[in-house]
Short mmCIF file of C-alpha atoms and ligand atoms in Angstrom, two decimals:
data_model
loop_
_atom_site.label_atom_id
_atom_site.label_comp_id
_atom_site.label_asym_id
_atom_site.label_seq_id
_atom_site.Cartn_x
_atom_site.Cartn_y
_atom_site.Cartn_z
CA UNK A 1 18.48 -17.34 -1.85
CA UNK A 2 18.96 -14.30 -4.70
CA UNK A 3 19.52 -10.77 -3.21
CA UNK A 4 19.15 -8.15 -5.39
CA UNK A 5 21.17 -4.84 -4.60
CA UNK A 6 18.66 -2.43 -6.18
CA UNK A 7 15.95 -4.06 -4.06
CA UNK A 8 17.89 -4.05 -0.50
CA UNK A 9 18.06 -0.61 -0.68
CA UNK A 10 13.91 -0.53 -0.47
CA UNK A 11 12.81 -1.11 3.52
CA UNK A 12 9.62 -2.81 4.35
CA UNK A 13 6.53 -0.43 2.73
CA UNK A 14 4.99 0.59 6.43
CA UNK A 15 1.39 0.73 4.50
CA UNK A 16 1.57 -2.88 3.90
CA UNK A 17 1.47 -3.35 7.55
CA UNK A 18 -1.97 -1.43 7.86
CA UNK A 19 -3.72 -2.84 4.55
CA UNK A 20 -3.00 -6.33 6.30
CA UNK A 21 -4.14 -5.61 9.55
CA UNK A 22 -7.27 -3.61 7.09
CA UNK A 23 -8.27 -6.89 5.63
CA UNK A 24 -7.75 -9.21 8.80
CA UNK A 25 -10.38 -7.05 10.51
CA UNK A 26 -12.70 -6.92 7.63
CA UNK A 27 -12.28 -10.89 6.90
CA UNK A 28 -13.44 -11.15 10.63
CA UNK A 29 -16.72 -8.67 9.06
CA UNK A 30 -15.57 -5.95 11.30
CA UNK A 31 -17.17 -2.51 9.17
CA UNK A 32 -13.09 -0.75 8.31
CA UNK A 33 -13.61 3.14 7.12
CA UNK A 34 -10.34 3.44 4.98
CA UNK A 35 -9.18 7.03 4.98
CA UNK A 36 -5.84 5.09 4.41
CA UNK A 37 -4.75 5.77 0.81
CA UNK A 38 -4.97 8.51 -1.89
CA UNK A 39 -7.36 6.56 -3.99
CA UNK A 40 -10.04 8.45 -5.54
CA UNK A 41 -13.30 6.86 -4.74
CA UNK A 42 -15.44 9.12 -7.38
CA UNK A 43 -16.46 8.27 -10.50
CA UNK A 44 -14.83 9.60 -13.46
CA UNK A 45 -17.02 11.74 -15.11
CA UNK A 46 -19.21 10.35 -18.18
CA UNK A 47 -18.18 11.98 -21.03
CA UNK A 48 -14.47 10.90 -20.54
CA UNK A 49 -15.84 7.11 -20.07
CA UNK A 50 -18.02 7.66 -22.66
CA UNK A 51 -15.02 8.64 -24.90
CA UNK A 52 -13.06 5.75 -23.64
CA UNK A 53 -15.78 2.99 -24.80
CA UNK A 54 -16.38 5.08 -28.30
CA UNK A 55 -12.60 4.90 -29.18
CA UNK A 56 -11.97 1.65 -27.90
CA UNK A 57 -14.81 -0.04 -30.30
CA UNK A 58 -12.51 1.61 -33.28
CA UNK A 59 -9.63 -1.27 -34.14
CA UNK A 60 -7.85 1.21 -34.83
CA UNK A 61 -6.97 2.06 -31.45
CA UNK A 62 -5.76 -1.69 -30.49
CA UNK A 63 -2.18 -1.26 -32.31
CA UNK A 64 0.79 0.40 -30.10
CA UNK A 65 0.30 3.65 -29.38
CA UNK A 66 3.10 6.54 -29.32
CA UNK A 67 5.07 6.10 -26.13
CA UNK A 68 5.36 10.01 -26.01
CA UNK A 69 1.34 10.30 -26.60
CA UNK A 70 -0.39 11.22 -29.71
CA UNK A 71 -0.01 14.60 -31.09
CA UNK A 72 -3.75 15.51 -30.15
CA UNK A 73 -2.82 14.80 -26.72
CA UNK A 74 0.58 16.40 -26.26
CA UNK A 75 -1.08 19.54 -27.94
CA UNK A 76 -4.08 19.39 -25.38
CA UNK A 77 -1.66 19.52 -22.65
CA UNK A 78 -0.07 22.62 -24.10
CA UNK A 79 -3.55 24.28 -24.54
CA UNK A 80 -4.30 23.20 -21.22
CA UNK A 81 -1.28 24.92 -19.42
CA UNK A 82 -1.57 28.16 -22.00
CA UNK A 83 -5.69 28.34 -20.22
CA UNK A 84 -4.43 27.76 -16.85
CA UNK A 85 -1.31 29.36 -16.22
CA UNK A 86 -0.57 31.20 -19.42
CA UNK A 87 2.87 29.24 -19.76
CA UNK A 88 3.87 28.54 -23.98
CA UNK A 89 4.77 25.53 -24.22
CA UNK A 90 6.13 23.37 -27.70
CA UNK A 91 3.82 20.63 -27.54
CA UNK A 92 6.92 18.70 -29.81
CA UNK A 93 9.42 18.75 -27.57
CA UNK A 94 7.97 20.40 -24.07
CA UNK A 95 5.67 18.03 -23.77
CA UNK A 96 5.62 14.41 -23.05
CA UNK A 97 2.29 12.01 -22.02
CA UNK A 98 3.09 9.73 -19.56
CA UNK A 99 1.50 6.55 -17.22
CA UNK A 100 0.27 8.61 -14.19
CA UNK A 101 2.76 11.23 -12.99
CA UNK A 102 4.29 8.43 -10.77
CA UNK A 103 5.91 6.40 -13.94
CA UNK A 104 6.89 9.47 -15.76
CA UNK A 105 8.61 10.58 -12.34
CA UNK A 106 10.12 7.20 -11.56
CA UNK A 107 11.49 7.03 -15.25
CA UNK A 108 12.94 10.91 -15.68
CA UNK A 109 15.34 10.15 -12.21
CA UNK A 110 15.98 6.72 -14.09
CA UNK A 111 17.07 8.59 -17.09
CA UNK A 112 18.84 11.46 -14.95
CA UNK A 113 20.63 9.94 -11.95
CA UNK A 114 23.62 8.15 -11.57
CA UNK A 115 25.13 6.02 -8.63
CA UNK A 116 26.31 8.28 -5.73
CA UNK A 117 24.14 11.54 -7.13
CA UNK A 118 22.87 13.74 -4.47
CA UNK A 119 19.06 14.95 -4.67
CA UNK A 120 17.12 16.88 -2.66
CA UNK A 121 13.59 15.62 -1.90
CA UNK A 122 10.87 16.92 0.88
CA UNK A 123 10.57 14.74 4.04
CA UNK A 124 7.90 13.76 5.12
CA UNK A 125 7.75 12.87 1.25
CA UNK A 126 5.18 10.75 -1.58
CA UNK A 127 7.18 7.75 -1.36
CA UNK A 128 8.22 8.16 -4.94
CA UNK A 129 9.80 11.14 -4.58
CA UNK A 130 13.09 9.34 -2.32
CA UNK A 131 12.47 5.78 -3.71
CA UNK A 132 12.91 6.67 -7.40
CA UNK A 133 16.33 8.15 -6.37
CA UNK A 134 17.32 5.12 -3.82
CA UNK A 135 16.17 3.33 -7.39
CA UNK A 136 18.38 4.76 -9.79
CA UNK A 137 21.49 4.39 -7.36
CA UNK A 138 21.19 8.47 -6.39
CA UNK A 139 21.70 9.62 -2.41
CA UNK A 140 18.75 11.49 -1.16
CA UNK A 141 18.98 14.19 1.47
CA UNK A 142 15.67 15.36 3.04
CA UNK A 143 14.51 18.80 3.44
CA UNK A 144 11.91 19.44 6.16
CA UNK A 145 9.05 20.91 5.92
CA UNK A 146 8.49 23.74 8.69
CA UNK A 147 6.02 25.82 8.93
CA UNK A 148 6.04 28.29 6.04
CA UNK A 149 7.83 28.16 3.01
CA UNK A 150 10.79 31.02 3.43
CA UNK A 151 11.71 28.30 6.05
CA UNK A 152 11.83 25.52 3.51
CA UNK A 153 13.64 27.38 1.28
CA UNK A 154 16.47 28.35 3.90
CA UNK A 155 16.31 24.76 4.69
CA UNK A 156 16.88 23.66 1.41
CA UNK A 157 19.53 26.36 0.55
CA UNK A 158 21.61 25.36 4.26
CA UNK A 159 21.65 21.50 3.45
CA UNK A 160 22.82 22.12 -0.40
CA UNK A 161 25.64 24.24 0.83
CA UNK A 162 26.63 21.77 3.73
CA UNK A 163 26.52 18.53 1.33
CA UNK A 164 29.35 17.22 -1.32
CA UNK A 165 29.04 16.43 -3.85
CA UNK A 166 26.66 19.15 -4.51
CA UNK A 167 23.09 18.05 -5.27
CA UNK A 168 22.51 17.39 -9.05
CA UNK A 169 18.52 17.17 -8.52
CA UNK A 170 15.70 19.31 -6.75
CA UNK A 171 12.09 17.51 -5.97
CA UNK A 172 9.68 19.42 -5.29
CA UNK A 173 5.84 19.13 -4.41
CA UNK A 174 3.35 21.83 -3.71
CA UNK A 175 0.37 21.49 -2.90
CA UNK A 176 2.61 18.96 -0.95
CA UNK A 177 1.69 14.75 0.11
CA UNK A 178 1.17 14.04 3.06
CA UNK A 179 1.49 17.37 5.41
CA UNK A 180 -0.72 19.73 2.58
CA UNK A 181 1.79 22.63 2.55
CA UNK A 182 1.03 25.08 -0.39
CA UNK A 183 3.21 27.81 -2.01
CA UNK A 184 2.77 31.03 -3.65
CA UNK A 185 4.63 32.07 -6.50
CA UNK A 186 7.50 34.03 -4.66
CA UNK A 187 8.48 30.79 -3.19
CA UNK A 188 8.80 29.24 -7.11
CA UNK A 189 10.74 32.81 -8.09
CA UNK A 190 13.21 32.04 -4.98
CA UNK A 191 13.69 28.13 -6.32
CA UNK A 192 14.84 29.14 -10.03
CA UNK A 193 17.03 31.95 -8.80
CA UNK A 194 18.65 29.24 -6.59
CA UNK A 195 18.17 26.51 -9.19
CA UNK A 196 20.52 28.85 -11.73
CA UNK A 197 22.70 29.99 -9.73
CA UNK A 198 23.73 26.67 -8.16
CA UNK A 199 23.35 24.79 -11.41
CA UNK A 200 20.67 22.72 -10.06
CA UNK A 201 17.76 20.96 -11.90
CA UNK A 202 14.08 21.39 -11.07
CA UNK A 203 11.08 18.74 -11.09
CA UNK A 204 7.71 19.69 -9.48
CA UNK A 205 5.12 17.97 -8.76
CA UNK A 206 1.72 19.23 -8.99
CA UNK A 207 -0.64 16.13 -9.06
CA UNK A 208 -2.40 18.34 -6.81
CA UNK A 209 -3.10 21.50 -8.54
CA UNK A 210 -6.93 21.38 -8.84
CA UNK A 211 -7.49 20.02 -5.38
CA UNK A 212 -7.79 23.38 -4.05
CA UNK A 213 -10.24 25.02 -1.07
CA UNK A 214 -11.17 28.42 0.72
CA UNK A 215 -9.98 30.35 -2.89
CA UNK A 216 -6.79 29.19 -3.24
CA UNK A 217 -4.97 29.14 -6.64
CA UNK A 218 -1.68 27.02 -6.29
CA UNK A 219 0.96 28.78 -8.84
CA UNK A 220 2.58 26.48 -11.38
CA UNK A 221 6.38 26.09 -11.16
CA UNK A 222 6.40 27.23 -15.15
CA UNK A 223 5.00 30.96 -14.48
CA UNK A 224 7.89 31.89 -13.52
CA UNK A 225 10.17 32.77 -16.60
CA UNK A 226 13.09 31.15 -16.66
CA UNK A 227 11.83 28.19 -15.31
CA UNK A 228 11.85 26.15 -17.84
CA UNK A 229 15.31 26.91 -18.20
CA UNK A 230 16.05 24.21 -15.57
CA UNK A 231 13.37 22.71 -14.53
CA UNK A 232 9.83 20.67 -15.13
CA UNK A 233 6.72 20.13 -13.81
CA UNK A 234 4.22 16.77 -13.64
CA UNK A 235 0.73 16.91 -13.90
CA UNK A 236 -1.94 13.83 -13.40
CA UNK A 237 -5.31 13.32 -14.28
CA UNK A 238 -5.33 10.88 -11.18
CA UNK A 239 -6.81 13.77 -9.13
CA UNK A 240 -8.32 16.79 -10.92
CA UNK A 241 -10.37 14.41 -13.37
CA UNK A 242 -10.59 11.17 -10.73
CA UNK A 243 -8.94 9.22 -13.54
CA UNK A 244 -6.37 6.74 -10.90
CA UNK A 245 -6.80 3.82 -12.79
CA UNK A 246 -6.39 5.29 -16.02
CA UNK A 247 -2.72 6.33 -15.07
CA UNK A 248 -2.52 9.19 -17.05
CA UNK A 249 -0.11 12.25 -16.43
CA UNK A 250 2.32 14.19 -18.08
CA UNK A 251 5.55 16.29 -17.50
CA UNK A 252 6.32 19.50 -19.30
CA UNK A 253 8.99 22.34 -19.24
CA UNK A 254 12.78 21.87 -20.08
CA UNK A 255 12.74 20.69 -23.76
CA UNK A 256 16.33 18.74 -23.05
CA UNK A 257 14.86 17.11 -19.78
CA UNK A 258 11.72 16.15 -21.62
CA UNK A 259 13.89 15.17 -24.32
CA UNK A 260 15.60 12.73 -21.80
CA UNK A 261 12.41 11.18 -20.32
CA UNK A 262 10.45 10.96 -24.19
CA UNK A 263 13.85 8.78 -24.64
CA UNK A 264 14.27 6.45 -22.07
CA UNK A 265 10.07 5.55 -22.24
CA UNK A 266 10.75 5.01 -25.85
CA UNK A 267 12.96 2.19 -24.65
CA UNK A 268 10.75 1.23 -22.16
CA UNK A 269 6.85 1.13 -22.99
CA UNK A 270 4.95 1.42 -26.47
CA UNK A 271 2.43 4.58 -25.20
CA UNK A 272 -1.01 4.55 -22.78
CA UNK A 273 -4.02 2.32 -24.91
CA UNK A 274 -4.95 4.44 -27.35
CA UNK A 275 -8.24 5.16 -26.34
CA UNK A 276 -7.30 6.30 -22.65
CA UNK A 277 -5.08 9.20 -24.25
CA UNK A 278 -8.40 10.08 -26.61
CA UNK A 279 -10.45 10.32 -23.57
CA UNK A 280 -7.58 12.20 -21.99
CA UNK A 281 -7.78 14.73 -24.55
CA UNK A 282 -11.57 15.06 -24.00
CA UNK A 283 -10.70 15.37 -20.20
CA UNK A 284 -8.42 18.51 -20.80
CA UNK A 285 -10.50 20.27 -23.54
CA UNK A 286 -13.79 19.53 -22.02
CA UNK A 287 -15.80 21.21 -19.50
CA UNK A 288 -13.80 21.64 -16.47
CA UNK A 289 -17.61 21.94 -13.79
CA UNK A 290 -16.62 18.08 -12.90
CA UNK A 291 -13.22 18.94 -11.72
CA UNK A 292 -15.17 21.79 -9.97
CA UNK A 293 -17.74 19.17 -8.56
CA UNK A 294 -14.96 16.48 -7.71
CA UNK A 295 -12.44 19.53 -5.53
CA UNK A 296 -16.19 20.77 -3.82
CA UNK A 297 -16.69 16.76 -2.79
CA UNK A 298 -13.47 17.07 -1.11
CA UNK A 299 -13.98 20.47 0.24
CA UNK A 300 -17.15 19.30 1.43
CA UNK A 301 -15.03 15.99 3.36
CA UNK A 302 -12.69 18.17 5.11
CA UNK A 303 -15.37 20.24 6.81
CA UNK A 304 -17.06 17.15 7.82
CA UNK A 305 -13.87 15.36 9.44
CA UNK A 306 -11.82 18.85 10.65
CA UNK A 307 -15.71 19.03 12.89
CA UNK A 308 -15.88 15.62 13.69
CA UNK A 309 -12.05 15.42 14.68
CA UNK A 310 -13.30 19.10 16.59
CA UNK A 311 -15.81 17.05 18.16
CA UNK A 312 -13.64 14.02 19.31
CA UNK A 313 -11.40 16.79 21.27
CA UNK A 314 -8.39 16.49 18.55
CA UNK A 315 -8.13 20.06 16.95
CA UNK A 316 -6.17 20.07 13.38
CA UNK A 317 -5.98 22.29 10.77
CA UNK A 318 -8.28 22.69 7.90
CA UNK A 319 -5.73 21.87 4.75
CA UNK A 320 -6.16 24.38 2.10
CA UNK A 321 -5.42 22.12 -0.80
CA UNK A 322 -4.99 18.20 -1.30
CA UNK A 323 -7.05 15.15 -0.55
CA UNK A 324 -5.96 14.97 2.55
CA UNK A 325 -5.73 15.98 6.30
CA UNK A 326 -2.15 16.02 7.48
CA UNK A 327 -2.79 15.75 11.88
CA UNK A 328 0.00 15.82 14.78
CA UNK A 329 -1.58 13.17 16.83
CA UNK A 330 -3.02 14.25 20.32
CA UNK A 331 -0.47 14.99 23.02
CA UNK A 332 -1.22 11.36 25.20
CA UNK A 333 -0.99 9.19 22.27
CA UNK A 334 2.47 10.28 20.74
CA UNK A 335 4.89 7.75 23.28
CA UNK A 336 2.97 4.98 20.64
CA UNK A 337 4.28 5.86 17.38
CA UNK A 338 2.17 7.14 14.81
CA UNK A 339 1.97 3.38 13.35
CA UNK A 340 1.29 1.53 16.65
CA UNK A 341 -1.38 4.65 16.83
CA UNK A 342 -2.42 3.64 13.55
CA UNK A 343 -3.44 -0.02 14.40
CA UNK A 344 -5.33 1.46 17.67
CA UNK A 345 -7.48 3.47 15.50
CA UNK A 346 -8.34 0.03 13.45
CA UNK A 347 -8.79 -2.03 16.41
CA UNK A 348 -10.97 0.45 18.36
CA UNK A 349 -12.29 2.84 16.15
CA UNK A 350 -12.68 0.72 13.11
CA UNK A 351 -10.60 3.52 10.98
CA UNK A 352 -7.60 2.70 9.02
CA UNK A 353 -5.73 6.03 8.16
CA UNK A 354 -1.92 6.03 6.81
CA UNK A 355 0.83 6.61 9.94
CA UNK A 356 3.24 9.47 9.72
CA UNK A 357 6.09 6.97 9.67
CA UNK A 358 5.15 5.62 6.34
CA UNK A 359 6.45 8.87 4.65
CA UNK A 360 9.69 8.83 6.57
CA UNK A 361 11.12 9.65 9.96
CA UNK A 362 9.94 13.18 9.12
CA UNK A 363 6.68 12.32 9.20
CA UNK A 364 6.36 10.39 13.06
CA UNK A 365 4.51 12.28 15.26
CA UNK A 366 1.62 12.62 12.62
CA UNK A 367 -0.86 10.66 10.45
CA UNK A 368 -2.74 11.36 6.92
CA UNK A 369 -6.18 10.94 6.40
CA UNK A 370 -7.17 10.93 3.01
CA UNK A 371 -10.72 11.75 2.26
CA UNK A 372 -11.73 9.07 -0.34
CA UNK A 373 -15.28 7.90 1.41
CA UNK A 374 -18.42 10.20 1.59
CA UNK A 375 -19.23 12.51 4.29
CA UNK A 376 -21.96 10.13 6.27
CA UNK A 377 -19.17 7.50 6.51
CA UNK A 378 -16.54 10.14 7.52
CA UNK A 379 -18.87 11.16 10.14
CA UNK A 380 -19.17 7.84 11.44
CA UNK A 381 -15.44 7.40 11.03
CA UNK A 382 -14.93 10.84 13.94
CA UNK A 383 -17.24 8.92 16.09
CA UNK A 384 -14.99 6.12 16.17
CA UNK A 385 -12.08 7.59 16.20
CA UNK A 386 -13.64 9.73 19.48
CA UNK A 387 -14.62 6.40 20.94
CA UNK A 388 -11.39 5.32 21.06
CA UNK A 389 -9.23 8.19 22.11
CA UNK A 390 -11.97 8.16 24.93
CA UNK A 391 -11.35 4.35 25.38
CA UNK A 392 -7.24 5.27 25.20
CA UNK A 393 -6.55 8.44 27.06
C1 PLP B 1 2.33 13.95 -4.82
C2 PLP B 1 1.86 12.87 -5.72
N1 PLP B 1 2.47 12.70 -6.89
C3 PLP B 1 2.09 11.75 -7.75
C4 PLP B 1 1.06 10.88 -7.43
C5 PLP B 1 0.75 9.77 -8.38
O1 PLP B 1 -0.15 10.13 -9.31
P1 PLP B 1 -0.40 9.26 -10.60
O2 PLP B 1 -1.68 8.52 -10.37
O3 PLP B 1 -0.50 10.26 -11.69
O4 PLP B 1 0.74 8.33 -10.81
C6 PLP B 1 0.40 11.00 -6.22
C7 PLP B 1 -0.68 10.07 -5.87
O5 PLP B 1 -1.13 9.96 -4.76
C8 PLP B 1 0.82 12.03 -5.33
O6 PLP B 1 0.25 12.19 -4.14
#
């Protein structure tokens, strides 16, 4: 039997357990609503595909591409972030494309951590976020998220000063997966101060900036100045442009940190196809109305399951960015276990949703829905979930 040291250190992934018990149930032709995980059910929008099949029929695009992205690209990106956020950024070395944000991620704390590092990561947390670091041989220690983000940061601040070796590594991730905690920019001011004075380095991620309701404009972690100083942030077009399959993202900020990760995926990959970083480039310097359309879709889900939740008796928050709702679970239910919860909801209300547990210990006591079916099947996905709270209370 091979063990493999790296891999130990990974426990069982808690989603498998619900994606199984997912497909038993639909094997058996039961009708599952999966509000399980964050994939993006809508289309991507035509001119990007359109783009896609135009530069694919060109041989041209068949050879290896530039593992950093083409220069079209990596100067879209800059463009993009000058538009959005009015950040400057040298598109030749602040800037580098990568496959989804997740890859890039997963490779910069490759590139960046060595055995016994300390790094601070949110908990509940994205998976990646504390598996990249168990990955690379780093120790993670979890900041919670409270309620409010002067109490993360005194978190954050408290478990720095109480741990040795001091951490090396901040994550960071706002508008945040799974509980849908957002930031202003004081909060990103209060990070670099820290960040400087403690010799600390930054990454945020913001797959989430466009997913955004009720007015909200999430700050980017580069507005502050100074920030890119020690730190950078990832983007994806998973989200804003509904692009998941594509895996397209990028990082930017800290030209020695991007120097770092344009290294390492030089090593390690030859570049996205061509044609899906030509398409990307349309996405960014296009018209933005579809990402518009695609956060209004989601806006429009929320409503629809925060009422039908409303309805069923369980009262949760509206979320004010994300794809997601982030719930406690109702008072009577909580002895189960957000995942035993989780399989009760399949079994009686034919829902699958993802259990609190699955994003760490932080996260019992709560469960994600993510919104990625349409409003009449979210509708019908309340009334089961109301049958069977009924059925279990
Ligand atoms: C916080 C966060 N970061 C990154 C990702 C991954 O995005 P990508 O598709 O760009 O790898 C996700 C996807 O759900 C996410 O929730």
């Amino acid at each position: 039997m091979y063990e493999f040291k790296r891999i130990k250190r990974l426990p069982p992934y808690i989603f498998a357990i619900v994606n199984k018990l997912k497909m038993d149930a639909r094997r058996k032709g039961e009708d599952i609503i999966d509000l399980g995980m964050g994939n993006p059910d809508l289309p991507t929008p035509k001119h990007i595909v359109d783009k896609l099949i135009e530069a694919a029929r060109n041989p041209k695009n068949h050879r290896y591409s530039a593992s950093r992205g083409i220069t079209q690209l990596r100067l879209a990106i800059c463009e993009w972030y000058k538009r959005r956020f009015d950040v400057d950024l040298d598109h030749e070395t602040e800037a580098v494309a990568t496959i989804g944000s997740k890859e890039g991620l997963s490779h910069l704390t490759y590139a960046m951590i060595e055995p016994g590092d300390l790094v601070l990561t949110p908990a509940p947390a994205y998976p990646i976020h504390p598996y990249s670091i168990i990955i690379a041989g780093g120790d993670v220690r979890s900041v919670p998220i409270g309620a409010g983000d002067s109490d993360y940061f005194n978190k954050m601040n408290e478990i720095f000063k109480s741990s040795w070796p001091r951490p090396k590594y901040l994550i960071i991730n706002f508008p945040h997966n799974p509980t849908t905690a957002c930031v202003e920019i004081d909060f990103f001011e209060k990070v670099v101060a820290f960040a400087k004075e403690n010799n600390i380095i930054v990454m945020h991620d913001f797959a989430y900036a466009d997913l955004t309701f009720d007015g909200y404009k999430p700050p980017s972690f580069l507005q502050v100045p100074g920030a890119k100083d020690i730190g950078v942030e990832f983007f994806s077009l998973t989200k804003s442009y509904s692009m998941a399959g594509w895996r397209v993202g990028f990082c930017v900020g800290n030209k020695d940190i991007i120097g770092a990760l344009t290294n390492i995926k030089s090593y390690l990959d030859y570049g996205m196809f061509q044609p899906i970083q030509i398409a990307a480039i349309i996405a960014l310097r296009g018209p933005q109305d579809c990402v518009t359309d695609i956060k209004k879709t989601y806006e429009g889900r929320r409503n629809v399951l925060i009422q039908g939740l409303r309805n069923a008796g369980w009262v949760v928050e509206p979320p004010k960015a994300t794809m997601f709702v982030w719930a406690e679970m109702p008072e009577e239910f909580k002895k189960m276990g957000s995942l035993e919860f989780t399989k009760f909801l399949i079994k009686e209300g034919g829902v699958a949703i993802s259990p609190g547990i699955g994003f760490g210990e932080a996260g019992e006591g709560f469960v994600r829905f993510a919104l990625v079916e349409n409003e009449h099947r979210i509708k019908q996905a309340a009334r089961g979930i109301k049958k069977a709270l009924n059925k279990g209370s």
